[in-house]
Amino acid sequence: MTRRLHDLSEDSNNLKVLRFRRRLSTGTPSPEGTFAVRFANDQVARRGYQFVDVPELRPLAAACDYLLVRTDGLEFKVIAIVDRDARRAARFTLPVAELQAIGEACLGYTGTVSGQKIPVFISVYEIGGEGDATEAIERLTPYKGLHSRVRMEAWLMDTAAKRVWTTKPFAALGWKQSAERMLRSPRFIETGAEPTGLSIGDDGSIPRLTYTLIGLLVLIFGLEALRSGTGGQSWLSPTPAALSAFGGLSRWAVLDHGEWWRLITAPLLHTGPVHLIANCLSLGLMGLLLEKLIGWRWAIAAFAIGATTGALGSLVLIPANAVSVGASGGAVAWSVLALLIAFKRLPYGQERTLIMMWAFGALVPALVPLTGGFLAHTAIDYGAHIGGAVGGVVTGFLILRLSKKNSAPGQANFAAAFGLIWFALGVAALAVGPLVQG
């Protein structure tokens, strides 16, 4: 059974707010103004952490200066901070095996998604300008683990040299640089400030774009089935030749014959009912979320961008004799965009965690090759998926640059115009071809 921290609040002896003003020995500077204190307060105000006493974490609390916890019933994250500016001799020395055992004891606070138990995350921070960095790095290096039930990472933040070291996987993608910017130019939020962010909520609005897009794809496939069912062909599985005639994407047609319009028509076609249903399910789930997060105008632009970059990815990776169709580039772009927007804009809580896990769960099979390539004309086109992911990242950064943290993105009318023109061109190109004209 999953334990919940708020249940502990019924017993005042088990849940209490921790104070920064600890009893220090004579001559030790007060920690009130150290970087570590302000960093901890910032995590409370900006990231939703709390100073709470969790019984399973008491051995960890004894090994550090400040202990913070964030939980929403699904995830359970812990930050342990050693303040080396306040206590120059302070070091984090809790054995890795003991930290692992502490984390496993806290698994009861995490939830389960799709039958998988969510791991416990523990981050250890040593913050200060004193001490031997080489010794600290050697000592903290074992604190890591990407595939276990307890995910550990260690950080060394040198307040004198303004340098950061960490065992966090893929930290070079931005986390390390962000921490170093914080050291150089601290911009902290006062504890108690209300975090801001978007919310998907339940405002009763109808995701018209999502429904319209799915309806359009179903209608176009209906025309495919109608045309494919003639001449002895099966309407359930149009041949590569039929797909190419309808507007499918192939390297020879685009690169050799200059038929660039196929970059727009191919994402609107599908190889069969299973292909169509899979893409519609993905679009339906992510579309319901995105229309509430960023509005239909940016959602339609994101699909158009992702579908186009997905088609370009196909051109790079598909064999010369293959034909590629499908809306998966746009669907992957929506999943990437939902992940980015939830990560950067939604307030911490169960809603944010679920959206990120759903989006990540959709992206893993879409981007990790599970087949031997184009074994048949219905094989998975990972070039389209990778290209769609690139389109989602590009759109996400555009939206983040054009929006404030607690408001919808700007330039929405321009985004809508781009998306609508893209669809108009695609439908027009299909209308003048054999799909409609016969």
Tab-separated table of C-alpha atoms in Angstrom:
chain	number	residue	atom	x	y	z
A	1	MET	CA	0.000	0.000	0.000
A	2	THR	CA	1.300	3.456	-0.838
A	3	ARG	CA	1.990	5.675	2.130
A	4	ARG	CA	1.238	9.377	1.956
A	5	LEU	CA	3.140	12.020	3.834
A	6	HIS	CA	0.065	14.051	4.700
A	7	ASP	CA	-1.204	11.075	6.685
A	8	LEU	CA	1.753	11.587	9.010
A	9	SER	CA	0.534	15.082	9.853
A	10	GLU	CA	-2.079	13.560	12.125
A	11	ASP	CA	0.731	12.830	14.577
A	12	SER	CA	2.569	16.028	15.517
A	13	ASN	CA	5.481	13.960	16.817
A	14	ASN	CA	6.087	12.474	13.377
A	15	LEU	CA	5.762	15.601	11.248
A	16	LYS	CA	7.393	18.919	12.096
A	17	VAL	CA	8.880	21.825	10.218
A	18	LEU	CA	12.661	21.889	10.481
A	19	ARG	CA	14.300	25.178	11.381
A	20	PHE	CA	17.555	26.577	10.049
A	21	ARG	CA	18.642	27.979	13.389
A	22	ARG	CA	20.533	24.948	14.707
A	23	ARG	CA	22.617	24.956	17.884
A	24	LEU	CA	26.166	25.608	16.723
A	25	SER	CA	29.414	25.456	18.616
A	26	THR	CA	31.078	28.705	19.684
A	27	GLY	CA	32.940	30.410	16.869
A	28	THR	CA	30.991	28.756	14.026
A	29	PRO	CA	29.413	31.392	11.769
A	30	SER	CA	25.632	31.586	11.656
A	31	PRO	CA	24.223	29.770	8.619
A	32	GLU	CA	21.473	32.327	8.058
A	33	GLY	CA	23.273	34.047	5.195
A	34	THR	CA	25.081	31.155	3.509
A	35	PHE	CA	24.452	30.146	-0.078
A	36	ALA	CA	23.234	26.733	1.109
A	37	VAL	CA	20.496	28.295	3.250
A	38	ARG	CA	19.276	30.496	0.426
A	39	PHE	CA	19.481	27.579	-1.999
A	40	ALA	CA	17.357	25.438	0.330
A	41	ASN	CA	14.792	28.221	0.776
A	42	ASP	CA	14.669	28.614	-2.994
A	43	GLN	CA	13.899	24.915	-3.445
A	44	VAL	CA	10.976	25.350	-1.056
A	45	ALA	CA	9.586	28.412	-2.819
A	46	ARG	CA	10.366	27.538	-6.432
A	47	ARG	CA	10.401	23.742	-6.549
A	48	GLY	CA	7.755	22.775	-4.020
A	49	TYR	CA	10.040	21.044	-1.489
A	50	GLN	CA	9.276	21.014	2.236
A	51	PHE	CA	11.269	20.732	5.441
A	52	VAL	CA	9.593	17.708	7.019
A	53	ASP	CA	10.625	14.949	9.366
A	54	VAL	CA	10.018	11.576	7.705
A	55	PRO	CA	10.835	8.675	10.064
A	56	GLU	CA	12.573	6.640	7.338
A	57	LEU	CA	14.819	9.622	6.500
A	58	ARG	CA	16.088	10.364	10.021
A	59	PRO	CA	19.474	8.614	9.475
A	60	LEU	CA	19.951	10.776	6.369
A	61	ALA	CA	18.886	13.912	8.228
A	62	ALA	CA	21.578	13.194	10.825
A	63	ALA	CA	24.216	13.048	8.074
A	64	CYS	CA	23.454	16.466	6.579
A	65	ASP	CA	22.520	19.996	7.604
A	66	TYR	CA	19.206	20.486	5.793
A	67	LEU	CA	16.800	17.860	4.465
A	68	LEU	CA	14.032	18.658	1.982
A	69	VAL	CA	11.289	16.409	0.636
A	70	ARG	CA	8.853	16.731	-2.249
A	71	THR	CA	6.029	14.261	-2.789
A	72	ASP	CA	2.646	14.238	-4.481
A	73	GLY	CA	1.546	10.659	-3.960
A	74	LEU	CA	3.408	9.498	-7.060
A	75	GLU	CA	6.983	10.755	-6.866
A	76	PHE	CA	9.148	11.044	-3.761
A	77	LYS	CA	12.238	13.239	-4.051
A	78	VAL	CA	14.767	14.085	-1.352
A	79	ILE	CA	17.481	16.753	-1.210
A	80	ALA	CA	20.195	16.413	1.453
A	81	ILE	CA	22.391	19.521	1.849
A	82	VAL	CA	25.744	19.762	3.626
A	83	ASP	CA	26.585	23.413	4.342
A	84	ARG	CA	30.387	23.654	4.201
A	85	ASP	CA	30.300	27.457	4.490
A	86	ALA	CA	28.614	27.141	7.884
A	87	ARG	CA	30.652	24.140	9.052
A	88	ARG	CA	33.987	24.056	7.275
A	89	ALA	CA	34.784	20.488	8.278
A	90	ALA	CA	31.377	19.146	7.205
A	91	ARG	CA	31.405	16.276	4.732
A	92	PHE	CA	28.769	13.842	3.497
A	93	THR	CA	30.032	10.410	4.522
A	94	LEU	CA	26.922	8.222	4.699
A	95	PRO	CA	27.804	4.923	2.924
A	96	VAL	CA	26.160	4.325	-0.431
A	97	ALA	CA	24.658	1.038	0.750
A	98	GLU	CA	23.049	2.750	3.729
A	99	LEU	CA	21.661	5.547	1.517
A	100	GLN	CA	20.287	2.874	-0.815
A	101	ALA	CA	18.576	1.160	2.123
A	102	ILE	CA	17.076	4.467	3.280
A	103	GLY	CA	15.710	5.088	-0.197
A	104	GLU	CA	14.213	1.609	-0.431
A	105	ALA	CA	12.501	2.178	2.927
A	106	CYS	CA	10.782	5.206	1.342
A	107	LEU	CA	9.391	3.324	-1.671
A	108	GLY	CA	6.073	3.109	0.145
A	109	TYR	CA	5.624	6.841	-0.472
A	110	THR	CA	5.839	6.486	-4.278
A	111	GLY	CA	3.039	5.512	-6.614
A	112	THR	CA	2.688	3.010	-9.419
A	113	VAL	CA	2.105	3.850	-13.081
A	114	SER	CA	1.337	1.161	-15.675
A	115	GLY	CA	2.310	-1.513	-13.153
A	116	GLN	CA	5.747	0.000	-12.560
A	117	LYS	CA	6.797	1.333	-9.170
A	118	ILE	CA	8.145	4.877	-9.373
A	119	PRO	CA	11.669	5.042	-7.908
A	120	VAL	CA	12.793	7.246	-5.035
A	121	PHE	CA	15.107	10.123	-6.016
A	122	ILE	CA	17.818	11.316	-3.606
A	123	SER	CA	20.105	14.263	-4.390
A	124	VAL	CA	23.089	14.993	-2.151
A	125	TYR	CA	24.542	18.520	-2.224
A	126	GLU	CA	27.810	19.654	-0.669
A	127	ILE	CA	27.831	23.441	-0.867
A	128	GLY	CA	30.716	25.673	0.180
A	129	GLY	CA	34.021	27.242	-0.764
A	130	GLU	CA	36.340	25.381	1.579
A	131	GLY	CA	37.961	21.973	1.189
A	132	ASP	CA	39.712	19.848	-1.400
A	133	ALA	CA	37.562	19.530	-4.498
A	134	THR	CA	39.514	16.503	-5.737
A	135	GLU	CA	38.885	14.633	-2.495
A	136	ALA	CA	35.196	15.591	-2.542
A	137	ILE	CA	34.729	14.411	-6.122
A	138	GLU	CA	36.380	11.074	-5.361
A	139	ARG	CA	34.220	10.641	-2.272
A	140	LEU	CA	30.928	11.610	-3.965
A	141	THR	CA	31.420	9.723	-7.251
A	142	PRO	CA	29.822	6.459	-5.998
A	143	TYR	CA	26.524	8.258	-5.344
A	144	LYS	CA	24.818	7.525	-8.641
A	145	GLY	CA	22.343	5.057	-10.036
A	146	LEU	CA	20.154	5.373	-13.092
A	147	HIS	CA	18.517	1.957	-13.237
A	148	SER	CA	17.853	1.056	-9.600
A	149	ARG	CA	14.742	1.578	-7.488
A	150	VAL	CA	16.632	4.368	-5.721
A	151	ARG	CA	18.055	7.005	-8.076
A	152	MET	CA	20.978	8.815	-6.426
A	153	GLU	CA	22.993	11.785	-7.595
A	154	ALA	CA	25.633	13.944	-5.930
A	155	TRP	CA	26.432	17.628	-6.454
A	156	LEU	CA	29.466	19.647	-5.412
A	157	MET	CA	28.807	23.394	-5.584
A	158	ASP	CA	31.979	25.428	-4.970
A	159	THR	CA	30.851	28.869	-3.803
A	160	ALA	CA	34.391	30.268	-4.063
A	161	ALA	CA	35.376	29.044	-7.532
A	162	LYS	CA	31.770	29.215	-8.823
A	163	ARG	CA	32.133	25.709	-10.244
A	164	VAL	CA	29.768	22.746	-10.160
A	165	TRP	CA	30.437	19.009	-10.410
A	166	THR	CA	27.762	16.311	-10.396
A	167	THR	CA	27.064	12.637	-11.013
A	168	LYS	CA	23.651	13.477	-12.487
A	169	PRO	CA	23.210	11.721	-15.850
A	170	PHE	CA	23.181	14.060	-18.855
A	171	ALA	CA	23.926	17.061	-16.617
A	172	ALA	CA	25.733	18.716	-19.532
A	173	LEU	CA	22.332	19.217	-21.202
A	174	GLY	CA	21.760	22.233	-18.982
A	175	TRP	CA	21.479	21.325	-15.302
A	176	LYS	CA	25.179	21.868	-14.556
A	177	GLN	CA	25.268	25.194	-16.413
A	178	SER	CA	22.124	26.354	-14.633
A	179	ALA	CA	23.648	25.566	-11.232
A	180	GLU	CA	26.827	27.467	-12.130
A	181	ARG	CA	24.771	30.488	-13.220
A	182	MET	CA	23.038	30.347	-9.859
A	183	LEU	CA	26.427	30.445	-8.122
A	184	ARG	CA	27.610	33.409	-10.181
A	185	SER	CA	24.378	35.418	-10.072
A	186	PRO	CA	22.059	34.103	-7.360
A	187	ARG	CA	18.398	34.835	-8.018
A	188	PHE	CA	16.503	33.302	-5.172
A	189	ILE	CA	12.811	33.383	-4.364
A	190	GLU	CA	11.913	34.149	-0.777
A	191	THR	CA	10.512	31.215	1.164
A	192	GLY	CA	6.769	31.380	1.278
A	193	ALA	CA	6.345	32.860	-2.184
A	194	GLU	CA	3.563	31.195	-4.107
A	195	PRO	CA	4.857	29.271	-7.125
A	196	THR	CA	3.202	30.186	-10.398
A	197	GLY	CA	2.446	28.084	-13.395
A	198	LEU	CA	-0.140	26.889	-15.851
A	199	SER	CA	-2.749	24.283	-15.028
A	200	ILE	CA	-4.689	21.983	-17.291
A	201	GLY	CA	-7.618	21.924	-14.886
A	202	ASP	CA	-11.125	20.927	-16.008
A	203	ASP	CA	-12.689	24.047	-17.463
A	204	GLY	CA	-15.217	22.168	-19.544
A	205	SER	CA	-13.676	23.293	-22.818
A	206	ILE	CA	-13.877	20.952	-25.816
A	207	PRO	CA	-10.564	20.098	-27.537
A	208	ARG	CA	-11.948	20.972	-30.952
A	209	LEU	CA	-8.610	20.873	-32.751
A	210	THR	CA	-7.835	17.362	-31.538
A	211	TYR	CA	-11.230	16.043	-32.554
A	212	THR	CA	-11.081	17.836	-35.898
A	213	LEU	CA	-7.599	16.509	-36.647
A	214	ILE	CA	-8.570	12.927	-35.823
A	215	GLY	CA	-11.725	13.285	-37.910
A	216	LEU	CA	-9.689	14.599	-40.861
A	217	LEU	CA	-7.217	11.704	-40.657
A	218	VAL	CA	-10.086	9.181	-40.505
A	219	LEU	CA	-11.777	10.819	-43.507
A	220	ILE	CA	-8.572	10.748	-45.559
A	221	PHE	CA	-7.993	7.096	-44.686
A	222	GLY	CA	-11.568	6.382	-45.728
A	223	LEU	CA	-10.708	7.779	-49.155
A	224	GLU	CA	-7.556	5.634	-49.172
A	225	ALA	CA	-9.626	2.536	-48.411
A	226	LEU	CA	-12.156	3.443	-51.090
A	227	ARG	CA	-9.487	3.830	-53.763
A	228	SER	CA	-7.435	0.838	-52.583
A	229	GLY	CA	-10.470	-1.456	-52.623
A	230	THR	CA	-10.686	-1.283	-56.401
A	231	GLY	CA	-8.736	-3.417	-58.829
A	232	GLY	CA	-8.511	-6.420	-56.512
A	233	GLN	CA	-6.459	-4.597	-53.859
A	234	SER	CA	-7.171	-4.859	-50.136
A	235	TRP	CA	-8.538	-1.680	-48.572
A	236	LEU	CA	-6.972	-2.760	-45.256
A	237	SER	CA	-3.440	-2.456	-46.589
A	238	PRO	CA	-2.731	-0.138	-49.521
A	239	THR	CA	0.302	-1.191	-51.526
A	240	PRO	CA	3.470	0.964	-51.566
A	241	ALA	CA	2.632	1.914	-55.155
A	242	ALA	CA	-0.838	3.082	-54.120
A	243	LEU	CA	0.522	5.038	-51.166
A	244	SER	CA	3.080	6.704	-53.410
A	245	ALA	CA	0.364	7.623	-55.912
A	246	PHE	CA	-1.806	9.080	-53.138
A	247	GLY	CA	1.033	11.321	-51.884
A	248	GLY	CA	3.352	9.128	-49.818
A	249	LEU	CA	6.940	10.175	-49.203
A	250	SER	CA	9.875	8.573	-51.014
A	251	ARG	CA	13.406	9.726	-51.656
A	252	TRP	CA	13.239	9.290	-55.397
A	253	ALA	CA	10.005	11.290	-55.693
A	254	VAL	CA	11.233	14.193	-53.567
A	255	LEU	CA	14.949	14.349	-54.282
A	256	ASP	CA	14.980	13.139	-57.869
A	257	HIS	CA	11.699	14.608	-59.113
A	258	GLY	CA	11.361	17.647	-56.835
A	259	GLU	CA	7.933	16.692	-55.440
A	260	TRP	CA	8.406	18.531	-52.148
A	261	TRP	CA	4.660	18.752	-51.570
A	262	ARG	CA	4.901	15.162	-50.330
A	263	LEU	CA	6.432	16.527	-47.097
A	264	ILE	CA	2.918	17.771	-46.293
A	265	THR	CA	0.706	15.062	-47.810
A	266	ALA	CA	2.548	12.023	-46.433
A	267	PRO	CA	1.778	12.842	-42.749
A	268	LEU	CA	-1.950	12.821	-43.578
A	269	LEU	CA	-1.906	9.259	-44.987
A	270	HIS	CA	-1.721	5.875	-43.207
A	271	THR	CA	-0.841	2.305	-44.136
A	272	GLY	CA	-3.861	0.673	-42.506
A	273	PRO	CA	-6.406	0.765	-39.663
A	274	VAL	CA	-3.906	-0.269	-36.976
A	275	HIS	CA	-1.473	2.459	-38.034
A	276	LEU	CA	-4.288	5.024	-38.053
A	277	ILE	CA	-5.689	3.978	-34.662
A	278	ALA	CA	-2.262	4.029	-32.987
A	279	ASN	CA	-1.548	7.565	-34.180
A	280	CYS	CA	-5.064	8.784	-33.336
A	281	LEU	CA	-4.790	7.418	-29.777
A	282	SER	CA	-1.485	9.215	-29.265
A	283	LEU	CA	-2.815	12.435	-30.788
A	284	GLY	CA	-5.984	12.180	-28.722
A	285	LEU	CA	-4.187	11.820	-25.392
A	286	MET	CA	-1.586	14.524	-25.989
A	287	GLY	CA	-3.990	16.824	-27.807
A	288	LEU	CA	-6.385	16.887	-24.860
A	289	LEU	CA	-3.511	18.085	-22.670
A	290	LEU	CA	-1.838	20.482	-25.086
A	291	GLU	CA	-4.981	22.380	-26.037
A	292	LYS	CA	-5.450	23.193	-22.358
A	293	LEU	CA	-1.776	24.023	-21.800
A	294	ILE	CA	-0.946	26.128	-24.865
A	295	GLY	CA	-4.206	26.565	-26.785
A	296	TRP	CA	-5.291	25.164	-30.149
A	297	ARG	CA	-3.346	27.765	-32.156
A	298	TRP	CA	0.076	26.677	-30.970
A	299	ALA	CA	-1.013	23.036	-30.924
A	300	ILE	CA	-1.842	23.080	-34.637
A	301	ALA	CA	1.459	24.826	-35.387
A	302	ALA	CA	3.332	22.213	-33.327
A	303	PHE	CA	1.727	19.396	-35.287
A	304	ALA	CA	2.592	21.047	-38.604
A	305	ILE	CA	6.193	21.642	-37.558
A	306	GLY	CA	6.612	18.118	-36.179
A	307	ALA	CA	5.009	16.496	-39.206
A	308	THR	CA	7.305	18.427	-41.539
A	309	THR	CA	10.511	17.755	-39.600
A	310	GLY	CA	9.396	14.130	-39.303
A	311	ALA	CA	9.079	13.919	-43.087
A	312	LEU	CA	12.544	15.414	-43.433
A	313	GLY	CA	13.851	12.803	-40.991
A	314	SER	CA	12.324	10.114	-43.183
A	315	LEU	CA	14.161	11.449	-46.218
A	316	VAL	CA	17.438	11.026	-44.376
A	317	LEU	CA	16.904	7.533	-42.971
A	318	ILE	CA	14.515	5.574	-45.190
A	319	PRO	CA	15.859	3.330	-47.965
A	320	ALA	CA	15.628	4.612	-51.516
A	321	ASN	CA	12.836	2.165	-52.427
A	322	ALA	CA	10.662	2.753	-49.322
A	323	VAL	CA	7.461	4.797	-49.063
A	324	SER	CA	6.744	6.581	-45.785
A	325	VAL	CA	3.353	7.829	-44.556
A	326	GLY	CA	1.756	8.634	-41.200
A	327	ALA	CA	1.082	11.360	-38.669
A	328	SER	CA	3.623	9.980	-36.192
A	329	GLY	CA	5.985	12.945	-36.680
A	330	GLY	CA	3.282	15.313	-35.448
A	331	ALA	CA	2.241	12.905	-32.689
A	332	VAL	CA	5.823	12.606	-31.397
A	333	ALA	CA	6.185	16.394	-31.556
A	334	TRP	CA	3.089	16.735	-29.369
A	335	SER	CA	4.495	14.236	-26.853
A	336	VAL	CA	7.832	16.072	-26.676
A	337	LEU	CA	6.043	19.403	-26.342
A	338	ALA	CA	3.791	18.109	-23.553
A	339	LEU	CA	6.870	16.855	-21.706
A	340	LEU	CA	8.694	20.195	-22.063
A	341	ILE	CA	5.736	22.380	-21.116
A	342	ALA	CA	4.839	20.221	-18.120
A	343	PHE	CA	8.464	20.231	-16.943
A	344	LYS	CA	8.962	23.976	-17.333
A	345	ARG	CA	5.521	25.456	-16.696
A	346	LEU	CA	3.258	23.234	-14.585
A	347	PRO	CA	3.448	23.590	-10.797
A	348	TYR	CA	4.844	20.602	-8.946
A	349	GLY	CA	2.220	18.032	-8.139
A	350	GLN	CA	0.565	14.845	-9.273
A	351	GLU	CA	-0.814	16.451	-12.434
A	352	ARG	CA	2.666	17.432	-13.620
A	353	THR	CA	4.155	14.046	-12.762
A	354	LEU	CA	1.456	12.110	-14.614
A	355	ILE	CA	1.722	14.227	-17.777
A	356	MET	CA	5.497	13.844	-17.866
A	357	MET	CA	5.273	10.084	-17.325
A	358	TRP	CA	2.595	9.672	-20.011
A	359	ALA	CA	4.616	11.720	-22.492
A	360	PHE	CA	7.842	9.898	-21.655
A	361	GLY	CA	6.082	6.550	-21.895
A	362	ALA	CA	4.884	7.448	-25.392
A	363	LEU	CA	8.321	8.654	-26.491
A	364	VAL	CA	10.403	5.645	-25.441
A	365	PRO	CA	8.868	3.133	-27.895
A	366	ALA	CA	8.632	5.840	-30.565
A	367	LEU	CA	12.334	6.722	-30.447
A	368	VAL	CA	14.030	3.444	-29.444
A	369	PRO	CA	14.304	1.031	-32.394
A	370	LEU	CA	12.312	-2.135	-31.751
A	371	THR	CA	12.462	-3.659	-35.243
A	372	GLY	CA	15.139	-4.499	-37.755
A	373	GLY	CA	14.250	-1.562	-39.942
A	374	PHE	CA	12.200	-1.566	-43.104
A	375	LEU	CA	11.483	-5.285	-43.206
A	376	ALA	CA	8.188	-4.539	-44.922
A	377	HIS	CA	6.417	-1.518	-46.287
A	378	THR	CA	4.596	-1.183	-42.924
A	379	ALA	CA	7.788	-1.167	-40.821
A	380	ILE	CA	8.274	1.604	-38.290
A	381	ASP	CA	9.850	4.759	-39.677
A	382	TYR	CA	12.106	5.927	-36.860
A	383	GLY	CA	13.398	8.743	-39.052
A	384	ALA	CA	9.937	10.328	-38.880
A	385	HIS	CA	9.820	9.847	-35.104
A	386	ILE	CA	13.250	11.392	-34.557
A	387	GLY	CA	12.447	14.272	-36.882
A	388	GLY	CA	9.137	14.828	-35.087
A	389	ALA	CA	10.958	14.932	-31.754
A	390	VAL	CA	13.275	17.621	-33.134
A	391	GLY	CA	10.229	19.591	-34.263
A	392	GLY	CA	8.695	19.272	-30.795
A	393	VAL	CA	11.866	20.578	-29.141
A	394	VAL	CA	12.048	23.532	-31.545
A	395	THR	CA	8.385	24.398	-30.958
A	396	GLY	CA	8.818	24.016	-27.207
A	397	PHE	CA	11.696	26.479	-27.062
A	398	LEU	CA	9.736	28.934	-29.219
A	399	ILE	CA	6.774	28.723	-26.842
A	400	LEU	CA	8.948	29.104	-23.756
A	401	ARG	CA	10.625	32.173	-25.236
A	402	LEU	CA	7.294	33.742	-26.171
A	403	SER	CA	5.426	33.089	-22.934
A	404	LYS	CA	5.630	34.079	-19.314
A	405	LYS	CA	5.539	31.414	-16.648
A	406	ASN	CA	1.889	31.860	-15.695
A	407	SER	CA	0.380	32.810	-19.048
A	408	ALA	CA	-0.393	31.357	-22.462
A	409	PRO	CA	2.275	31.731	-25.190
A	410	GLY	CA	2.314	34.825	-27.384
A	411	GLN	CA	2.154	35.097	-31.186
A	412	ALA	CA	-0.757	32.645	-31.121
A	413	ASN	CA	-2.420	34.085	-34.229
A	414	PHE	CA	0.788	33.744	-36.228
A	415	ALA	CA	1.127	30.134	-35.045
A	416	ALA	CA	-2.486	29.412	-36.023
A	417	ALA	CA	-1.995	30.944	-39.466
A	418	PHE	CA	1.056	28.769	-40.075
A	419	GLY	CA	-0.731	25.595	-38.999
A	420	LEU	CA	-3.908	26.310	-40.957
A	421	ILE	CA	-1.972	27.157	-44.132
A	422	TRP	CA	0.006	23.920	-43.747
A	423	PHE	CA	-3.170	21.853	-43.524
A	424	ALA	CA	-4.819	23.754	-46.377
A	425	LEU	CA	-1.858	23.038	-48.641
A	426	GLY	CA	-1.828	19.369	-47.660
A	427	VAL	CA	-5.548	18.856	-48.249
A	428	ALA	CA	-5.382	20.790	-51.535
A	429	ALA	CA	-2.487	18.631	-52.755
A	430	LEU	CA	-4.427	15.473	-51.912
A	431	ALA	CA	-7.560	16.819	-53.554
A	432	VAL	CA	-5.952	17.261	-56.967
A	433	GLY	CA	-4.299	13.809	-56.895
A	434	PRO	CA	-5.584	10.279	-57.489
A	435	LEU	CA	-6.794	9.962	-53.886
A	436	VAL	CA	-9.780	12.192	-54.714
A	437	GLN	CA	-9.810	12.444	-58.494
A	438	GLY	CA	-9.395	8.690	-59.021
